[in-house]
Coordinates of C-alpha atoms and ligand atoms in Angstrom, one line a residue:
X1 CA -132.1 -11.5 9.0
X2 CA -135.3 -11.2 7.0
X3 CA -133.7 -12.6 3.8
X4 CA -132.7 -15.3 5.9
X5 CA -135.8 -16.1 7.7
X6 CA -137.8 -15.8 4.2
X7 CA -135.8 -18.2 2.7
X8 CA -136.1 -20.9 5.6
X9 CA -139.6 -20.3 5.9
X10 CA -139.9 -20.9 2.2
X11 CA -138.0 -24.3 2.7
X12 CA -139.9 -25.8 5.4
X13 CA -143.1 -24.5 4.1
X14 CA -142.4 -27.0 0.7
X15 CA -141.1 -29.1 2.7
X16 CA -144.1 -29.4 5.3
X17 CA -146.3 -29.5 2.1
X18 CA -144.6 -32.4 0.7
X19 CA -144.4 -34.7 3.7
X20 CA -148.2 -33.6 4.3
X21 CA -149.4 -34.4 1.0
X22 CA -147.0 -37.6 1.0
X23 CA -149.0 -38.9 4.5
X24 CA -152.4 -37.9 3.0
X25 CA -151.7 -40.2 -0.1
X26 CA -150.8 -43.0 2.3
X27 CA -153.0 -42.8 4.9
X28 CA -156.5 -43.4 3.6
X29 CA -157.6 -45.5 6.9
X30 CA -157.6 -43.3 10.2
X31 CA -158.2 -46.5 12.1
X32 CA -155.3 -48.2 10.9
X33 CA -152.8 -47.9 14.0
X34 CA -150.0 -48.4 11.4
X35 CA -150.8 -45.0 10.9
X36 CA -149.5 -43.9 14.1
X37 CA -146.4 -45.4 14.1
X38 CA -146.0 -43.5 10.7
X39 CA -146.8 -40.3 11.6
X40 CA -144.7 -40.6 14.8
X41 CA -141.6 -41.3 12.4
X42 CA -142.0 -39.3 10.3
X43 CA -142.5 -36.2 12.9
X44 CA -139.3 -37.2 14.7
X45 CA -137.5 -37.1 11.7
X46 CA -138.4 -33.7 10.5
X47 CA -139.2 -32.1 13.9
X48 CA -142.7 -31.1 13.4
X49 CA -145.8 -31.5 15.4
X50 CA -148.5 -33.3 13.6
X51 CA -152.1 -33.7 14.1
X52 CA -155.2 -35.8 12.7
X53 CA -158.3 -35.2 12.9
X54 CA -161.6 -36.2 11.6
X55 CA -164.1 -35.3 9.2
X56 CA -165.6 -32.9 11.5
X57 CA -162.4 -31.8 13.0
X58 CA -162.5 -33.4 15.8
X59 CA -158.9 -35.1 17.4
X60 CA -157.8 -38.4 16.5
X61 CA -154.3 -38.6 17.8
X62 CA -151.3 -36.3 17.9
X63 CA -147.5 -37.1 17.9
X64 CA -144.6 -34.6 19.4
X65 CA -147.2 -32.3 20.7
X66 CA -146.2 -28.8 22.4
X67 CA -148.8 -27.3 24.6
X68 CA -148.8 -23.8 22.6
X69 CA -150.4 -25.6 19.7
X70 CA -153.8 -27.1 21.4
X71 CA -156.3 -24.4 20.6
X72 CA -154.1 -23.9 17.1
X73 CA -155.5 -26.6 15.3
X74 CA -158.2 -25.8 12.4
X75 CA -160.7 -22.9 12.2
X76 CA -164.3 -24.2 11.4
X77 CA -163.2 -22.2 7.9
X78 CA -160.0 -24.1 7.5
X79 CA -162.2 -27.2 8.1
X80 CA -164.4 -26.3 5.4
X81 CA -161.4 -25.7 2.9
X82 CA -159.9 -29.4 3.4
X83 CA -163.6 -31.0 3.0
X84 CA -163.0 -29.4 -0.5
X85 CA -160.0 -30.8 -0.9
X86 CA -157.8 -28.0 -0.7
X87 CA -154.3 -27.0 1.1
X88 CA -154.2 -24.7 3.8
X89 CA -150.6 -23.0 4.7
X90 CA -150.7 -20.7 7.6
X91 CA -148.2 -18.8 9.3
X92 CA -149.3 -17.5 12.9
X93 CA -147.1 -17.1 16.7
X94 CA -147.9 -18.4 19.8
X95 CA -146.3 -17.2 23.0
X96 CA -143.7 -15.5 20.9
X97 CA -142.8 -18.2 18.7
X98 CA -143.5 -18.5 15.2
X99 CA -145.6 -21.5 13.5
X100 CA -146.3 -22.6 10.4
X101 CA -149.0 -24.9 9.7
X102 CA -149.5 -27.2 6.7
X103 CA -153.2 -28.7 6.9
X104 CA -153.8 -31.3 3.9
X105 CA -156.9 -33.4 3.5
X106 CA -157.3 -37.1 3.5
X107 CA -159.2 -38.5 0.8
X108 CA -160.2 -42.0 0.2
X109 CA -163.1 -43.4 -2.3
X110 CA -165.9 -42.0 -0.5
X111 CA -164.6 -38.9 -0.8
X112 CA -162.9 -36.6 2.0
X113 CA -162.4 -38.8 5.4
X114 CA -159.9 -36.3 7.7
X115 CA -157.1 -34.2 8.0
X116 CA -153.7 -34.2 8.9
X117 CA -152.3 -30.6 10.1
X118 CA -148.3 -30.4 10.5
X119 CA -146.6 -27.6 12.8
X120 CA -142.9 -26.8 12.6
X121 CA -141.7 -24.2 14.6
X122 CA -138.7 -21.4 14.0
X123 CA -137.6 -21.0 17.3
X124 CA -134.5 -22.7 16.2
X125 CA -134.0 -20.9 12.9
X126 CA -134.0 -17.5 14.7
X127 CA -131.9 -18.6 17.5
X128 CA -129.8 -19.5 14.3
X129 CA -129.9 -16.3 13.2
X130 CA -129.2 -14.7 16.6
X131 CA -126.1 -16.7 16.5
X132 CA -125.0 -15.2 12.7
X133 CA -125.8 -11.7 14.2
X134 CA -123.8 -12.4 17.3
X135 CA -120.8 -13.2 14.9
X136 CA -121.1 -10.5 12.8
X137 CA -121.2 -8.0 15.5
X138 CA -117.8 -9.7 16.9
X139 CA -116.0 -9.7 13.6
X140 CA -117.1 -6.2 13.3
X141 CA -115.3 -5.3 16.8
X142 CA -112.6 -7.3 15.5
X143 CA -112.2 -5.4 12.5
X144 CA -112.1 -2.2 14.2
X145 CA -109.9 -3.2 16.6
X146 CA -107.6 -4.7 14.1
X147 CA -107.7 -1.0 12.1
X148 CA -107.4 0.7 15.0
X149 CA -104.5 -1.6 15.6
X150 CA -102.8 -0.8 12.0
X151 CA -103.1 2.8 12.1
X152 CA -101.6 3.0 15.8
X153 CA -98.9 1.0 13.9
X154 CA -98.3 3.1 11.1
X155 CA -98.2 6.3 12.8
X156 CA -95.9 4.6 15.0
X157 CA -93.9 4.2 12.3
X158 CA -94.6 7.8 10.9
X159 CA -94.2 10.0 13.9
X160 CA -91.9 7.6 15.9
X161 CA -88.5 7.7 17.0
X162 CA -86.6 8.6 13.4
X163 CA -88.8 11.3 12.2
X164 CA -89.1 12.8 15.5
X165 CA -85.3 12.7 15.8
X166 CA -85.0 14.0 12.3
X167 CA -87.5 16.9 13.2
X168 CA -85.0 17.8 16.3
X169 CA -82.2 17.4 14.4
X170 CA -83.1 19.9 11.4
X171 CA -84.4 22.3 14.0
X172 CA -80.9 22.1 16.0
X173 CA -79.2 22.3 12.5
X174 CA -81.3 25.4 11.4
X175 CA -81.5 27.5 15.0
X176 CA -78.8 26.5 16.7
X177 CA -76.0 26.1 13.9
X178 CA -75.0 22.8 15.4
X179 CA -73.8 21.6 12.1
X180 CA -72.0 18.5 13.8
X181 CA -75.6 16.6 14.4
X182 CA -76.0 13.5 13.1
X183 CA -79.4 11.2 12.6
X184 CA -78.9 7.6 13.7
X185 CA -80.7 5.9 11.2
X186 CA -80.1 3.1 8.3
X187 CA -82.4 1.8 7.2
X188 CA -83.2 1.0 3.5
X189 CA -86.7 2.6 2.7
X190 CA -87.6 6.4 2.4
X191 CA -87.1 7.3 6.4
X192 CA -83.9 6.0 6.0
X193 CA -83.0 7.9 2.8
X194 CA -84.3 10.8 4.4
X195 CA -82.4 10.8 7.4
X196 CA -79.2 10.3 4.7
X197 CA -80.2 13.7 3.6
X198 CA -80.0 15.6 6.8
X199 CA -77.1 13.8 7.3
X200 CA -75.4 15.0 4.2
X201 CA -77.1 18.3 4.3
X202 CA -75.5 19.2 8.2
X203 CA -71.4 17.6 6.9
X204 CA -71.9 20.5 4.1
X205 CA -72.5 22.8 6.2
X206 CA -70.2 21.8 8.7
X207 CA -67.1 21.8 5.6
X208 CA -69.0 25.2 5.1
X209 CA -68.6 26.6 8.2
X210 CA -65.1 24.9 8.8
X211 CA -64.0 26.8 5.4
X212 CA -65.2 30.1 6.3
X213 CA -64.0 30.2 9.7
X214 CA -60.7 29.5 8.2
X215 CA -61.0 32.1 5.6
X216 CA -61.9 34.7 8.0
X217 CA -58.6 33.8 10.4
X218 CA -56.7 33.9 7.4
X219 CA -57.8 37.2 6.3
X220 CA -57.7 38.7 10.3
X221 CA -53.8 37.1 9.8
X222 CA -53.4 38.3 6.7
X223 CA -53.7 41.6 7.4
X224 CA -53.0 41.9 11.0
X225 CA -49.4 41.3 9.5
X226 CA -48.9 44.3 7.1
X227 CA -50.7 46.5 9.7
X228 CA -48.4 45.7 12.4
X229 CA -45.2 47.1 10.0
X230 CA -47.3 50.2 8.7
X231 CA -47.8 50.9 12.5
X232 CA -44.5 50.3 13.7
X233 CA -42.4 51.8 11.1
X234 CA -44.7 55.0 11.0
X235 CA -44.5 55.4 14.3
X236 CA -40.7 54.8 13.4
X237 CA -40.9 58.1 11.4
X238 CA -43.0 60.0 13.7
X239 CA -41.0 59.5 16.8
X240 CA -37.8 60.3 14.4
X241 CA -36.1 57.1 15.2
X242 CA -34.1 56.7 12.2
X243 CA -30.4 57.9 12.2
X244 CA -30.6 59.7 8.6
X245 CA -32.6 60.3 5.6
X246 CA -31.6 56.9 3.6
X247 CA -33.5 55.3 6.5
X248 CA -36.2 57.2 7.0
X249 CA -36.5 56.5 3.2
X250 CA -36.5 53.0 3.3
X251 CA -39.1 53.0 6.6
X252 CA -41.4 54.9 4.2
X253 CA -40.8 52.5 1.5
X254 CA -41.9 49.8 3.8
X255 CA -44.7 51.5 4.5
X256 CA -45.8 52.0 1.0
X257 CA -44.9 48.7 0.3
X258 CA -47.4 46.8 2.8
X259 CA -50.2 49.0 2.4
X260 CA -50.0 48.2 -1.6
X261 CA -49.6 44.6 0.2
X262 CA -53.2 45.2 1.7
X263 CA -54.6 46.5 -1.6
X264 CA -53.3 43.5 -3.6
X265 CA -54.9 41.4 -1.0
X266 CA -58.1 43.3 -1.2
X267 CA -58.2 43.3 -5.2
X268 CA -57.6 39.5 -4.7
X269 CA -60.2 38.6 -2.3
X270 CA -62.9 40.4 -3.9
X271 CA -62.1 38.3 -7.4
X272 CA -61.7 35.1 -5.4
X273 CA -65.6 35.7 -3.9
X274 CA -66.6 37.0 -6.9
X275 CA -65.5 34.2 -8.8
X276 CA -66.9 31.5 -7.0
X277 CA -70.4 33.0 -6.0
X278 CA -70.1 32.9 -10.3
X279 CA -70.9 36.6 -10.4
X280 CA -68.4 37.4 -13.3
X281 CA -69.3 37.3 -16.8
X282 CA -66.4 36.2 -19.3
X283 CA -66.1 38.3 -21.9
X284 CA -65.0 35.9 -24.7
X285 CA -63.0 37.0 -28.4
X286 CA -60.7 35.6 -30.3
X287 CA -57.2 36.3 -28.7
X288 CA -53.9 35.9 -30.6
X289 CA -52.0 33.7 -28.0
X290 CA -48.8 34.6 -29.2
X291 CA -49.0 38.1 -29.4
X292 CA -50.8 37.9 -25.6
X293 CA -47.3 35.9 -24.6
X294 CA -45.1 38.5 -26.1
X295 CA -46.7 41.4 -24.0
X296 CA -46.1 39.3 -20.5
X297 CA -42.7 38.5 -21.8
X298 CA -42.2 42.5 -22.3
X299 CA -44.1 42.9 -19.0
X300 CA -42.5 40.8 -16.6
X301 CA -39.2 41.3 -18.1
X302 CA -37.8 44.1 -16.0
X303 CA -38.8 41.9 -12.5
X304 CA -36.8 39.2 -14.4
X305 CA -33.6 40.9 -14.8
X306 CA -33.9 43.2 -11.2
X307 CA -33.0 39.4 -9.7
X308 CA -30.4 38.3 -12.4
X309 CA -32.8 36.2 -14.4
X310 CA -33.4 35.7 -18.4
X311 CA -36.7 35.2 -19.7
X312 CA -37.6 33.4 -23.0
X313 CA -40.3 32.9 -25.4
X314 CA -41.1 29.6 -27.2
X315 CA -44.4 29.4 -30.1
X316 CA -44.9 28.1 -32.9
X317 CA -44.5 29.6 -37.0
X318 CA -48.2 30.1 -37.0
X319 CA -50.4 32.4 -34.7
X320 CA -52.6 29.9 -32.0
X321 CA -56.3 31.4 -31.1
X322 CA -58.1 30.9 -28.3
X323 CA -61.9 31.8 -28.0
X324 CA -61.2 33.4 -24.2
X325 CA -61.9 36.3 -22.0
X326 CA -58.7 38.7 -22.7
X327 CA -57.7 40.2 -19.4
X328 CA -58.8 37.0 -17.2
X329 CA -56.3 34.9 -19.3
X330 CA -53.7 37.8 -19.1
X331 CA -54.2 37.7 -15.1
X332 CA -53.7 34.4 -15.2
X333 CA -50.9 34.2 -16.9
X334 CA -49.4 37.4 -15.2
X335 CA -49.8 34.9 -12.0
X336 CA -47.9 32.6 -13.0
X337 CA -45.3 34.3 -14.2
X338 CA -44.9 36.8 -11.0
X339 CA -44.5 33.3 -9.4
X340 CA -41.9 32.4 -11.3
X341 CA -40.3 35.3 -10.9
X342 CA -40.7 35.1 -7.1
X343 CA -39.7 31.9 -6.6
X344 CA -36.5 31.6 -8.8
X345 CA -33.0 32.9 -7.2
X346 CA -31.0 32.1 -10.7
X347 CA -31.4 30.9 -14.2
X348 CA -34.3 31.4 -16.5
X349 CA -38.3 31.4 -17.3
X350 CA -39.3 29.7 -20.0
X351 CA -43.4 30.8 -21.1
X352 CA -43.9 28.3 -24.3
X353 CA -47.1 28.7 -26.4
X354 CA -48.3 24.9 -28.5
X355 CA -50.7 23.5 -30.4
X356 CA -51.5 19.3 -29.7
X357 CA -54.0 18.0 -31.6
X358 CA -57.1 20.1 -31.0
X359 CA -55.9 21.8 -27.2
X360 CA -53.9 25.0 -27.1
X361 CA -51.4 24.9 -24.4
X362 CA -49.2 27.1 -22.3
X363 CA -46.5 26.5 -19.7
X364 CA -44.7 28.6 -17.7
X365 CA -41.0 27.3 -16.5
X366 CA -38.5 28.1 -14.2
X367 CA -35.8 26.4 -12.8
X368 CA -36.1 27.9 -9.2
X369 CA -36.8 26.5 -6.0
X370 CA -39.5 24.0 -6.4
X371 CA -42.0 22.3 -5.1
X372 CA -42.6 19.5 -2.7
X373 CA -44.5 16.0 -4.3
X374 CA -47.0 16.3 -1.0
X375 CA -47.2 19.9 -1.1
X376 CA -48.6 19.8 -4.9
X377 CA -52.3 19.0 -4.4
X378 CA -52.3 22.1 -1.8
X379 CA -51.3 24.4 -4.1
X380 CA -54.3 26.2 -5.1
X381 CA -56.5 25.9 -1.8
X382 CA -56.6 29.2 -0.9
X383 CA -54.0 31.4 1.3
X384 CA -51.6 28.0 1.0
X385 CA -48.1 28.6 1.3
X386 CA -45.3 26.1 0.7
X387 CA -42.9 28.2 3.2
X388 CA -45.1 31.0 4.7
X389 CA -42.3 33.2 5.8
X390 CA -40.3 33.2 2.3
X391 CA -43.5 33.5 0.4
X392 CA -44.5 36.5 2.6
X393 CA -41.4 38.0 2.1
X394 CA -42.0 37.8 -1.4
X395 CA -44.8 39.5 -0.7
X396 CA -47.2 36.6 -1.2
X397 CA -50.8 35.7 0.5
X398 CA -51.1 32.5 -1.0
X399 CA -54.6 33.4 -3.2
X400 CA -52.7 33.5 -6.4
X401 CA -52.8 29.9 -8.0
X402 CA -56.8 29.6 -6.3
X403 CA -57.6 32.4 -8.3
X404 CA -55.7 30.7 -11.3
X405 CA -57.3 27.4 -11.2
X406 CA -60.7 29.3 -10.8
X407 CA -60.1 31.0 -13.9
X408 CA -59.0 28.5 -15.9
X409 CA -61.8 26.2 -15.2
X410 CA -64.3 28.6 -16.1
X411 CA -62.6 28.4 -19.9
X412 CA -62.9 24.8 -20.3
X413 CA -59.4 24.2 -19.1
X414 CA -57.0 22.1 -17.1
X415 CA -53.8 23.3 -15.0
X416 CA -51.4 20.5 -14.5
X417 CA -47.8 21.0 -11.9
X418 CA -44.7 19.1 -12.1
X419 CA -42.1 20.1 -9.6
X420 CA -38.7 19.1 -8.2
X421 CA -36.8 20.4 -5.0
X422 CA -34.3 22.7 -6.4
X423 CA -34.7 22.3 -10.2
X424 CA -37.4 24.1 -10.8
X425 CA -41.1 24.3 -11.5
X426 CA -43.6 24.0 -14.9
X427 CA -47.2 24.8 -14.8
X428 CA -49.1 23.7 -18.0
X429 CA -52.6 25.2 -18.7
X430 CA -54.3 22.9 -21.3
X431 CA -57.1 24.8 -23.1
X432 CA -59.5 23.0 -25.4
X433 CA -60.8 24.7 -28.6
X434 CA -64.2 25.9 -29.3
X435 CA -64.7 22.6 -32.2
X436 CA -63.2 20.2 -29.9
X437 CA -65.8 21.3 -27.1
X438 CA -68.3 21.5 -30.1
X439 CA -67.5 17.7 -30.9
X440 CA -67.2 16.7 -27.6
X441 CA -70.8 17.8 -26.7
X442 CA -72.3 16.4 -29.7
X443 CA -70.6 12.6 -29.1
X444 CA -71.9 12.4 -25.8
Ligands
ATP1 N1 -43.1 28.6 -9.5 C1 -43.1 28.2 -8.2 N2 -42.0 27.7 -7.7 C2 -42.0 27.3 -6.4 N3 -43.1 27.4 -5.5 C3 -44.2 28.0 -6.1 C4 -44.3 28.4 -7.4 N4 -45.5 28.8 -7.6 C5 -46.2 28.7 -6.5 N5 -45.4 28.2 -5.5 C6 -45.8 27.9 -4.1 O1 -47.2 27.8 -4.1 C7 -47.7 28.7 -3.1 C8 -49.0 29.2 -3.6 O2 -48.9 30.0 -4.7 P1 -49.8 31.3 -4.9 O3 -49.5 31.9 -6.2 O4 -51.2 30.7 -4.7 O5 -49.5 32.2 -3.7 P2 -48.4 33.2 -3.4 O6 -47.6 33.4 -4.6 O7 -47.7 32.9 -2.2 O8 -49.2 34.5 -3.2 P3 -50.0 35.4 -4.2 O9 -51.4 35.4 -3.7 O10 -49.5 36.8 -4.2 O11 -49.8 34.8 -5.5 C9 -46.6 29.8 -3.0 O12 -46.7 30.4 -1.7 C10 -45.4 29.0 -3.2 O13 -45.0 28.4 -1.9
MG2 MG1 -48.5 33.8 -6.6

């Protein structure tokens, strides 16, 4: 407001100073009524109050007079000032209003003959200026208002409806276990990302939960049913329900058969969660496949002719290595084999041993009862079954190939099943070599 009101006094005091000095020049008659008409246009034009006096200071006439100028006109000091020809510039208020004065002498040949004294007044400049502060003070309310505005909105957006919902949701996921929540939300910025998350976190933990609870009915099944047998058939023998010994034999063979039935099961279940919660180490040599495929022949052998079946061995001249943990390939193996064995009536097994290219290869055939095209991909989910009753008779829970295709991932490898219905079944484990894993890592 000062800088402003500096600046216009400045102006009009040069500009009062010119118009006086530019009247002075002109005027150099006072009785010259030309002089009037003058001064009276050229205070209209400028809005200024003007004055002229005489020598002594006495008033000669006045155009666009205000009242609060009468006793403002020249100080017996100021008159003595002009007779020596200088300017006076003045500042002063009147009934609250500020002034300035310009008094400039009027000189003709003779020497100083009068005076002519201009007021303007800043009433108008600082209602001006009122007005600038009025506007200011509104677009400072507006700015707030418009701030106040903007962070209502973006904390709308921030703590409104998805977030909150997200908030629930996780808490509904994480104390309640309601893994079947949902957030409905797309959107393509960070919220909506965000609520893919959740979304994606709670369907894992749905398959998760899905999963377990099936793997715990299973297991309850699982050995509800060998339970049931050791139960009844000892309370066969206890009771003394069998007609003679040879019975009473066989109900204790049952016996002993499902509770080694629970023990396989056991052994098989802790490897399975062992194996996936990755808590076993492989203890990797070089193993002599071919030797390792004569000792399962040797092994399994006796199973193999017990049901009328002949086993056979095909490998090549030269001996095939594989950079593999020993006993998990052999259990492996051993799998496969004892479900060969299980599932053939008549014919043979084949176990063949091959080197292609940089892979080291080994299938197990038999020509038994097959396998179903859209029972294939089931195969090694855990505790599946092709024909639950025949593969339990076997003596089978179904954990076998999971534990297989667990194994032989964790070496690198790949299991691949063909199958048909009655002809028989081949399982080919495809290993690759430690170079061509070696070359493989380095061209990628
Ligand atoms: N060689 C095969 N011929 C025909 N069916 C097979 C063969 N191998 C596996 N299967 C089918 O696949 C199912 C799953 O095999 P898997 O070895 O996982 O379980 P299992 O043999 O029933 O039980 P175990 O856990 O004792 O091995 C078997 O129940 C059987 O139906
Ligand atoms: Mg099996």
């Amino acid at each position: 407001m000062q800088l402003i009101l500096n600046y216009s006094i400045n102006q009009t005091e040069t500009q009062l100073v010119q118009l006086s000095e530019k009247y002075a020049n002109q005027v150099t008659d006072l009785d010259d009524s030309e002089n009037l008409q003058l001064l009276e246009h050229l205070t209209e034009m400028t809005d200024t109050s003007a004055v002229i006096l005489d020598q002594e200071g006495t008033k000669l006439l006045q155009t666009n007079w205000q009242e609060d100028l009468t006793d403002k006109t020249l100080t017996s000091n100021e008159i003595m000032q002009l007779k020596r020809g200088e300017t006076i510039v003045k500042e002063f208020t009147s009934n609250g209003s500020t002034y300035l004065k310009v008094a400039q002498p009027i000189i003709n040949q003779n020497g100083t003959n009068g005076s002519v004294v201009l007021f303007s007044s800043f009433g108008l400049i600082s209602n001006s200026i009122h007005n600038i502060i009025f506007l200011v003070i509104l677009a400072s309310l507006g700015a707030v208002v418009l701030a106040i505005g903007f962070t209502f909105f973006i904390s709308k957006k921030l703590g409104a409806p998805p977030l909150i919902e997200m908030e629930k949701v996780a808490k509904q996921i994480a104390e309640k276990k309601n893994f079947s929540l949902r957030v409905d939300y797309k959107a393509n910025d960070e919220i909506g990302s965000l609520a893919h998350a959740i979304n994606h976190l709670s369907e894992t933990l749905e398959r998760y939960q899905t999963n377990r609870n099936e793997f715990f009915s299973n297991i309850t099944h699982e050995l509800k049913t060998p339970l049931t047998y050791v139960k009844g058939y000892a309370n066969a023998v206890r009771h003394e329900m069998y007609q003679n010994k040879e019975e009473k034999d066989e109900f204790l063979e049952i016996i002993e058969n499902e509770t080694d039935h629970i023990s396989d099961l056991m052994d098989d279940l802790m490897d399975l969660s062992k194996i996936e919660e990755g808590k076993i180490d492989l203890n990797k040599e070089d193993i002599n496949i071919n030797k390792l495929a004569e000792e399962m022949l040797k092994r399994s052998q006796f199973r193999a002719s017990e049901k009328g079946l002949t086993m056979h061995l095909n490998q090549p001249e030269n001996t095939v290595y594989l950079f593999a943990d020993k006993s998990r390939l052999d259990q492996v193996l051993t799998n496969l084999v004892e479900n060969a064995v299980r599932y053939t009536e008549k014919g043979k097994i084949t176990l063949t041993v091959q080197e292609e290219r940089k892979d080291v290869i080994i299938r197990v055939e038999d020509t038994g009862i097959g396998i179903k095209q859209e029972d294939i991909p089931y195969l090694f989910e855990r505790f599946y079954r092709v024909d639950k009753s025949r593969s339990r008779a076997n003596g089978g829970t179904g954990l076998g190939l999971s534990i297989v295709k667990n194994l032989v991932e964790m070496h690198d490898g790949s299991i691949q099943v063909e199958s048909e219905i009655d002809k028989g079944t081949a399982i080919t484990l495809r290993f690759p070599t430690e170079e061509e894993k070696q070359y493989n890592a380095l061209s990628r």
